[in-house]
Coordinates of C-alpha atoms in Angstrom, one line a residue:
X1 CA 0.0 0.1 0.0
X2 CA 2.9 2.3 0.6
X3 CA 3.9 2.4 -2.8
X4 CA 0.6 3.9 -4.0
X5 CA 0.8 6.8 -1.0
X6 CA 4.7 7.3 -1.9
X7 CA 3.3 7.6 -5.5
X8 CA 0.6 10.1 -4.8
X9 CA 2.6 12.0 -2.6
X10 CA 5.3 12.6 -5.3
X11 CA 2.5 13.6 -7.5
X12 CA 2.4 16.9 -6.0
X13 CA 5.8 18.6 -6.7
X14 CA 4.3 18.1 -10.5
X15 CA 2.0 21.7 -9.6
X16 CA 5.0 23.7 -9.3
X17 CA 5.5 23.3 -13.2
X18 CA 3.7 26.0 -14.8
X19 CA 2.4 23.5 -17.7
X20 CA 1.7 20.4 -15.7
X21 CA -1.9 20.3 -15.9
X22 CA -1.9 17.4 -18.6
X23 CA 1.2 15.7 -17.1
X24 CA -0.9 15.6 -13.3
X25 CA -3.9 14.3 -15.1
X26 CA -2.3 11.2 -16.6
X27 CA -0.6 10.5 -13.8
X28 CA -3.7 10.3 -11.4
X29 CA -5.2 8.1 -14.1
X30 CA -2.1 5.9 -14.5
X31 CA -2.3 5.6 -10.4
X32 CA -5.9 4.2 -10.4
X33 CA -5.1 1.8 -13.6
X34 CA -1.6 0.6 -11.3
X35 CA -3.8 0.3 -8.2
X36 CA -6.7 -1.8 -10.1
X37 CA -4.0 -3.9 -11.9
X38 CA -2.1 -5.0 -8.4
X39 CA -5.1 -5.1 -6.5
X40 CA -6.8 -7.5 -8.9
X41 CA -3.8 -9.8 -8.6
X42 CA -4.9 -13.3 -7.0
X43 CA -3.1 -13.7 -3.6
X44 CA -0.7 -10.5 -3.6
X45 CA -0.2 -9.2 -0.3
X46 CA 1.2 -6.2 -1.9
X47 CA -1.7 -4.1 -0.8
X48 CA -0.9 -4.6 3.2
X49 CA 2.0 -2.9 4.9
X50 CA 3.0 -1.7 8.5
X51 CA 0.1 0.7 9.3
X52 CA -2.1 0.7 5.9
X53 CA -3.8 -2.3 4.4
X54 CA -6.6 -2.9 2.1
X55 CA -9.5 -5.3 2.2
X56 CA -12.3 -5.1 -0.6
X57 CA -14.2 -2.2 0.8
X58 CA -11.3 -0.4 0.7
X59 CA -10.0 -1.4 -2.8
X60 CA -13.6 -0.2 -4.2
X61 CA -13.2 3.1 -2.5
X62 CA -9.6 3.9 -3.5
X63 CA -10.0 3.1 -6.9
X64 CA -13.6 5.2 -6.9
X65 CA -11.0 8.1 -5.2
X66 CA -8.4 7.9 -8.1
X67 CA -11.0 7.5 -10.8
X68 CA -13.0 10.6 -9.5
X69 CA -10.3 12.8 -8.9
X70 CA -8.9 12.3 -12.4
X71 CA -12.2 13.3 -14.0
X72 CA -11.9 16.3 -11.6
X73 CA -8.9 17.5 -13.4
X74 CA -10.5 16.7 -17.0
X75 CA -13.6 18.6 -16.3
X76 CA -12.3 21.4 -14.6
X77 CA -10.4 22.5 -17.9
X78 CA -11.8 26.4 -17.6
X79 CA -9.7 26.5 -14.4
X80 CA -6.4 25.8 -16.7
X81 CA -7.6 27.9 -19.4
X82 CA -8.5 30.9 -17.5
X83 CA -5.3 30.4 -15.2
X84 CA -7.6 30.6 -12.4
X85 CA -4.9 29.6 -9.5
X86 CA -4.7 26.3 -11.7
X87 CA -1.5 25.1 -9.6
X88 CA -3.0 25.5 -6.3
X89 CA -6.0 24.0 -7.7
X90 CA -4.1 21.0 -8.6
X91 CA -2.3 20.7 -5.4
X92 CA -6.1 20.9 -3.6
X93 CA -7.2 17.9 -5.9
X94 CA -3.8 15.9 -5.0
X95 CA -3.6 16.6 -1.4
X96 CA -7.4 15.3 -1.1
X97 CA -6.5 12.2 -3.0
X98 CA -3.8 11.5 -0.9
X99 CA -5.9 11.8 2.3
X100 CA -8.5 9.9 0.7
X101 CA -6.1 7.5 0.2
X102 CA -4.9 7.5 3.7
X103 CA -8.3 7.4 5.1
X104 CA -9.5 4.0 3.2
X105 CA -6.3 2.5 3.8
X106 CA -5.4 3.4 7.4
X107 CA -5.8 0.3 9.9
X108 CA -5.8 2.3 13.1
X109 CA -8.9 4.3 13.9
X110 CA -7.3 7.3 15.4
X111 CA -5.5 7.7 12.3
X112 CA -8.6 7.0 10.3
X113 CA -10.6 9.8 12.5
X114 CA -7.3 12.0 11.8
X115 CA -7.3 11.8 7.6
X116 CA -11.1 11.8 7.9
X117 CA -11.2 15.3 9.2
X118 CA -8.2 16.6 7.0
X119 CA -10.1 15.6 4.1
X120 CA -12.5 18.5 4.9
X121 CA -9.9 21.2 4.5
X122 CA -9.6 20.6 1.1
X123 CA -13.0 20.6 -0.1
X124 CA -13.6 23.5 2.2
X125 CA -11.0 25.7 -0.2
X126 CA -12.4 24.1 -3.6
X127 CA -15.7 25.7 -2.4
X128 CA -14.2 28.9 -1.0
X129 CA -12.0 29.8 -3.7
X130 CA -13.6 28.3 -6.9
X131 CA -17.5 28.4 -5.9
X132 CA -20.0 30.4 -8.1
X133 CA -22.0 32.7 -5.6
X134 CA -21.1 34.8 -2.3
X135 CA -23.2 32.5 -0.7
X136 CA -20.2 29.8 -0.9
X137 CA -18.4 31.6 2.6
X138 CA -21.9 30.2 4.5
X139 CA -21.8 26.9 2.8
X140 CA -18.0 26.2 4.0
X141 CA -19.4 27.1 7.3
X142 CA -22.4 24.8 7.1
X143 CA -20.1 22.3 5.8
X144 CA -17.4 22.9 8.2
X145 CA -19.5 23.0 11.7
X146 CA -22.0 20.2 11.0
X147 CA -19.1 17.7 10.1
X148 CA -16.9 19.4 13.3
X149 CA -19.2 19.6 15.7
X150 CA -20.4 15.8 15.2
X151 CA -17.0 14.2 15.0
X152 CA -15.3 16.1 17.7
X153 CA -17.0 13.7 20.6
X154 CA -15.6 10.7 18.0
X155 CA -12.1 11.4 19.0
X156 CA -13.2 11.3 22.7
X157 CA -15.2 7.6 21.7
X158 CA -11.6 6.5 20.2
X159 CA -9.8 7.3 23.4
X160 CA -12.4 5.6 25.3
X161 CA -11.9 2.4 23.2
X162 CA -8.2 2.9 23.4
X163 CA -8.3 2.4 27.2
X164 CA -10.5 -0.4 27.9
X165 CA -8.7 -2.6 24.6
X166 CA -5.2 -1.2 24.7
X167 CA -5.4 -1.0 20.5
X168 CA -6.1 1.1 17.8
X169 CA -6.1 -1.8 15.7
X170 CA -9.7 -1.3 13.5
X171 CA -10.1 -5.1 12.9
X172 CA -9.6 -5.7 16.7
X173 CA -12.7 -3.2 17.5
X174 CA -14.8 -6.2 17.2
X175 CA -13.8 -7.6 20.3
X176 CA -15.3 -4.9 22.3
X177 CA -18.8 -6.3 20.9
X178 CA -18.9 -8.3 24.7
X179 CA -18.4 -5.6 27.0
X180 CA -21.0 -3.0 27.6
X181 CA -21.4 0.0 25.4
X182 CA -23.5 3.0 27.0
X183 CA -26.1 4.9 25.0
X184 CA -23.8 7.9 24.9
X185 CA -20.5 6.2 23.8
X186 CA -22.7 4.5 21.0
X187 CA -24.4 8.0 19.9
X188 CA -20.6 9.4 19.9
X189 CA -19.1 6.7 17.7
X190 CA -22.4 6.6 15.3
X191 CA -23.0 10.1 15.0
X192 CA -20.1 11.4 13.0
X193 CA -20.7 9.3 10.3
X194 CA -24.1 9.9 10.1
X195 CA -23.8 13.6 9.6
X196 CA -21.0 12.7 7.1
X197 CA -23.4 10.5 5.0
X198 CA -25.4 12.5 5.1
X199 CA -28.8 11.4 6.9
X200 CA -31.9 13.1 7.0
X201 CA -32.3 15.7 9.5
X202 CA -28.4 16.4 9.3
X203 CA -28.4 16.6 5.6
X204 CA -28.6 20.5 5.2
X205 CA -24.9 21.1 4.8
X206 CA -24.7 19.1 1.7
X207 CA -27.2 20.8 -0.7
X208 CA -25.9 24.1 0.2
X209 CA -22.2 22.8 -0.3
X210 CA -23.3 21.1 -3.6
X211 CA -25.1 24.2 -4.7
X212 CA -22.1 26.7 -4.2
X213 CA -19.2 24.1 -4.9
X214 CA -17.6 24.1 -8.3
X215 CA -18.0 21.2 -10.4
X216 CA -15.0 19.4 -9.2
X217 CA -16.0 19.9 -5.7
X218 CA -19.3 18.8 -6.5
X219 CA -17.9 15.6 -8.2
X220 CA -15.7 14.7 -5.0
X221 CA -18.2 15.4 -2.4
X222 CA -21.1 13.5 -4.3
X223 CA -18.6 10.8 -5.3
X224 CA -16.1 10.1 -2.4
X225 CA -16.7 12.3 0.7
X226 CA -20.0 11.1 1.1
X227 CA -18.8 7.5 1.3
X228 CA -16.3 8.1 4.2
X229 CA -19.5 8.0 6.3
X230 CA -20.7 4.6 4.8
X231 CA -17.1 3.5 5.0
X232 CA -16.9 4.7 8.9
X233 CA -19.8 2.6 9.9
X234 CA -18.4 -0.2 8.2
X235 CA -15.5 -0.2 10.5
X236 CA -17.4 0.8 13.6
X237 CA -21.1 -1.4 13.4
X238 CA -18.6 -4.1 14.6
X239 CA -17.7 -3.1 18.2
X240 CA -21.2 -1.5 19.0
X241 CA -23.2 -4.1 17.3
X242 CA -25.2 -5.1 20.4
X243 CA -26.4 -1.6 21.2
X244 CA -27.0 -1.2 17.4
X245 CA -29.7 -3.9 17.4
X246 CA -32.0 -1.5 20.1
X247 CA -31.2 1.6 18.0
X248 CA -31.3 0.6 14.6
X249 CA -35.1 0.7 13.8
X250 CA -34.5 4.5 14.9
X251 CA -31.7 5.1 12.2
X252 CA -33.9 2.7 9.3
X253 CA -37.2 4.7 10.0
X254 CA -35.4 8.2 9.9
X255 CA -33.7 7.3 6.4
X256 CA -36.6 6.2 4.8
X257 CA -39.1 8.4 5.9
X258 CA -36.2 10.9 5.0
X259 CA -35.8 9.5 1.6
X260 CA -39.5 9.7 0.8
X261 CA -39.6 13.4 2.1
X262 CA -36.5 14.7 0.2
X263 CA -38.1 12.6 -3.1
X264 CA -40.9 15.2 -2.6
X265 CA -38.4 18.4 -2.1
X266 CA -36.5 17.0 -5.5
X267 CA -39.9 17.3 -7.2
X268 CA -40.2 20.9 -6.9
X269 CA -36.6 22.0 -7.2
X270 CA -35.9 24.6 -10.0
X271 CA -32.2 24.3 -10.0
X272 CA -30.5 21.6 -12.3
X273 CA -27.6 21.2 -9.2
X274 CA -30.1 21.2 -6.2
X275 CA -32.3 18.7 -7.8
X276 CA -29.5 16.2 -7.9
X277 CA -27.9 17.0 -4.8
X278 CA -31.0 16.4 -3.0
X279 CA -31.3 12.6 -4.9
X280 CA -28.1 12.2 -3.7
X281 CA -29.6 12.7 0.3
X282 CA -32.3 10.2 -0.7
X283 CA -29.8 7.5 -2.0
X284 CA -28.0 7.7 0.7
X285 CA -30.5 7.4 2.9
X286 CA -31.0 3.6 1.5
X287 CA -27.4 3.0 2.0
X288 CA -27.7 3.6 5.7
X289 CA -31.2 1.7 6.0
X290 CA -29.3 -1.1 4.4
X291 CA -25.9 -0.5 6.6
X292 CA -28.4 -0.3 9.8
X293 CA -30.2 -3.7 9.7
X294 CA -26.3 -5.4 9.9
X295 CA -27.3 -8.5 7.5
X296 CA -25.3 -9.9 4.8
X297 CA -27.5 -8.6 1.8
X298 CA -27.8 -4.9 3.5
X299 CA -23.8 -4.6 4.0
X300 CA -23.1 -6.1 0.3
X301 CA -25.8 -4.0 -1.1
X302 CA -24.5 -0.8 0.8
X303 CA -21.5 -0.9 -0.7
X304 CA -22.3 -1.5 -4.3
X305 CA -24.5 1.4 -3.9
X306 CA -22.0 3.5 -2.6
X307 CA -19.7 3.0 -5.6
X308 CA -22.5 3.1 -8.2
X309 CA -23.7 6.7 -6.4
X310 CA -20.2 7.9 -6.4
X311 CA -20.5 7.1 -10.2
X312 CA -23.7 8.1 -11.4
X313 CA -24.0 11.4 -9.2
X314 CA -20.6 12.5 -10.2
X315 CA -21.7 12.3 -13.9
X316 CA -24.8 14.3 -13.3
X317 CA -22.9 17.0 -11.4
X318 CA -20.8 17.3 -14.7
X319 CA -23.5 17.1 -17.0
X320 CA -25.0 20.1 -14.9
X321 CA -21.8 22.0 -15.3
X322 CA -21.5 21.5 -18.9
X323 CA -25.1 23.1 -19.5
X324 CA -24.4 26.1 -16.9
X325 CA -21.1 26.8 -19.0
X326 CA -23.2 27.5 -22.2
X327 CA -26.1 28.9 -20.4
X328 CA -24.6 30.8 -17.5
X329 CA -27.6 29.4 -15.6
X330 CA -28.9 26.2 -13.5
X331 CA -32.4 27.0 -13.9
X332 CA -35.1 24.6 -15.3
X333 CA -36.7 27.5 -16.6
X334 CA -33.5 28.9 -18.8
X335 CA -32.4 25.1 -19.4
X336 CA -35.1 24.0 -21.5
X337 CA -35.5 22.2 -25.2
X338 CA -31.5 21.0 -24.9
X339 CA -32.3 18.3 -27.2
X340 CA -32.5 20.7 -30.0
X341 CA -29.3 22.1 -29.5
X342 CA -27.0 19.3 -28.2
X343 CA -28.7 16.0 -29.4
X344 CA -25.6 13.7 -28.5
X345 CA -25.3 15.0 -24.7
X346 CA -29.1 14.2 -24.7
X347 CA -28.0 10.8 -24.7
X348 CA -26.0 11.0 -21.9
X349 CA -28.3 12.8 -20.0
X350 CA -30.8 10.0 -20.5
X351 CA -28.0 7.3 -19.9
X352 CA -27.5 8.8 -16.7
X353 CA -30.8 9.7 -15.7
X354 CA -31.6 6.3 -16.3
X355 CA -28.7 4.9 -14.1
X356 CA -29.7 7.4 -11.4
X357 CA -33.2 5.6 -11.0
X358 CA -31.4 2.2 -11.2
X359 CA -32.3 0.9 -14.3
X360 CA -30.7 -2.2 -16.0
X361 CA -27.8 -2.7 -16.4
X362 CA -26.4 -0.2 -13.8
X363 CA -24.6 -1.4 -11.0
X364 CA -27.3 1.0 -9.3
X365 CA -29.9 -1.8 -9.9
X366 CA -27.9 -4.4 -8.4
X367 CA -27.2 -2.5 -5.2
X368 CA -30.8 -1.1 -5.0
X369 CA -32.2 -4.9 -5.0
X370 CA -29.8 -6.1 -2.3
X371 CA -30.9 -3.1 -0.2
X372 CA -34.7 -3.7 -1.0
X373 CA -33.8 -7.5 0.0
X374 CA -32.3 -6.8 3.4
X375 CA -34.8 -4.1 4.3
X376 CA -37.8 -6.1 3.7
X377 CA -36.3 -9.1 5.6
X378 CA -35.5 -7.0 8.2
X379 CA -39.0 -6.0 8.4
X380 CA -41.9 -6.1 6.5
X381 CA -43.1 -2.2 7.3
X382 CA -40.0 -0.7 5.6
X383 CA -41.9 -2.1 2.7
X384 CA -44.4 1.1 1.8
X385 CA -41.4 3.5 2.2
X386 CA -39.2 1.7 0.0
X387 CA -42.2 1.3 -2.9
X388 CA -42.7 5.3 -2.5
X389 CA -38.6 6.2 -2.6
X390 CA -38.5 3.8 -5.5
X391 CA -41.5 5.3 -7.3
X392 CA -40.1 9.0 -6.8
X393 CA -36.5 8.3 -7.4
X394 CA -38.1 7.5 -11.2
X395 CA -40.6 10.4 -10.9
X396 CA -37.9 13.2 -10.3
X397 CA -35.4 12.1 -12.6
X398 CA -37.8 11.9 -15.3
X399 CA -38.6 15.2 -14.1
X400 CA -35.2 16.6 -14.5
X401 CA -34.7 15.0 -17.9
X402 CA -37.8 15.9 -19.7
X403 CA -37.7 19.7 -18.4
X404 CA -34.3 20.1 -19.3
X405 CA -34.5 18.2 -22.6
X406 CA -37.7 19.0 -23.8
X407 CA -40.0 22.5 -24.1
X408 CA -39.6 25.5 -25.8
X409 CA -36.1 26.5 -26.3
X410 CA -34.4 29.4 -24.6
X411 CA -33.0 31.9 -27.5
X412 CA -29.9 32.4 -26.1
X413 CA -28.7 28.8 -26.4
X414 CA -28.5 29.6 -30.0
X415 CA -24.9 31.0 -29.1
X416 CA -23.8 27.9 -27.6
X417 CA -22.3 24.5 -29.1
X418 CA -22.4 21.1 -28.9
X419 CA -19.7 19.1 -26.8
X420 CA -16.1 19.0 -26.9
X421 CA -14.3 15.6 -27.2
X422 CA -12.8 16.2 -23.8
X423 CA -16.5 16.7 -22.3
X424 CA -17.8 13.3 -24.0
X425 CA -14.8 11.5 -22.5
X426 CA -15.5 12.8 -18.8
X427 CA -19.4 11.7 -19.3
X428 CA -17.8 8.0 -21.1
X429 CA -15.5 7.5 -18.0
X430 CA -18.4 8.0 -15.4
X431 CA -20.9 5.8 -17.3
X432 CA -18.8 2.8 -18.7
X433 CA -17.5 1.5 -15.4
X434 CA -21.4 2.0 -14.0
X435 CA -22.5 -0.4 -16.5
X436 CA -19.5 -2.9 -16.8
X437 CA -18.9 -3.5 -12.9
X438 CA -22.2 -5.4 -13.0
X439 CA -20.7 -7.9 -15.2
X440 CA -18.0 -8.5 -12.5
X441 CA -20.1 -7.9 -9.4
X442 CA -18.8 -10.7 -7.0
X443 CA -16.3 -9.0 -5.5
X444 CA -19.3 -6.6 -4.3
X445 CA -21.4 -9.5 -3.0
X446 CA -19.0 -12.1 -1.7
X447 CA -16.7 -10.2 0.5
X448 CA -17.8 -10.8 4.0

């Protein structure tokens, strides 16, 4: 694992060179491909080292981090063309990638906490430095205070664990299962990850951050940073499993009812980015529900859904940005009749919208089926909420597609042009893994 960390670390000096944008971009993709090849070799212990390791969950999420960070650089060519502090921008993306790899690969829960928090800093800088509206300061404050306020108690919880167990090794935390965990300690350990997911009721920072962030900020937020919460729960639920049996009904009901309510909110959005951001909350609600059932299908489904949502949501945000660059607005009232202007771009709108509503053969479908399976097996009562969430997710995705592609054309749109090769490449690289991974879905379903 150390070789990939050092490789990412040594990419950072590239930003000191004036014209290093494309070299940096290629090296991030190359790192991702090397990681994919080394990780897929059978019986290779190359991904475990002194304090870093890699199991199936971290492998998929590290690969996703590489992929999304490469796509962020590809999608943000405007920063390079306008020379809008492009070197600092590259530094932030690479630093964020390094922090994410460290978060997902560390085997110490204390270091996990430190890297988990450190990933906030570059995200905040991305929002404040390259965001669009003056409200980005408020959005950054929301992001910082929501996540920090919930995760400071987690640090105290980690120290309590260390006092009782004398170890911080992630995989030995499940030894704590026999000891009695108080309700306060349970909440302290779980709450930081629920805010990061985000769970309904503590989700208000997410739409704000998304709407104000530049395309790269939205892509990394939706693609990887929301998955930190799910990954943290994967690691922590083992040690608070007994207490979680008493409290899981609360989290499952909040996330499912929240999913339905957020779907209603999506149906009345007039801002493209806001709609995609709220749909993220609805999808992560399902993931949280599956995780909290703590059964096999739920864990596998949550993992599959996290990977699928990372690719699909990131693709939709980059599509939204492409129309924003042409029209100068994200409003659905202005972005109408796009199928007349850019028919080929309309195809990508359709393909990614289909993925968003979990149509076959996307990975979203596999993840959603596993989650439905786990939640219905856990309790029949969840059936009602699941039916509504599934129906409305199709409803707001169709609303997004039909409103933006059909209707009377905005005359200012005639000044815009069709997509460039770079934009189509970004979309292809989001969509291909989303549909090809279902052909090799065993690692996602047979890993526990």
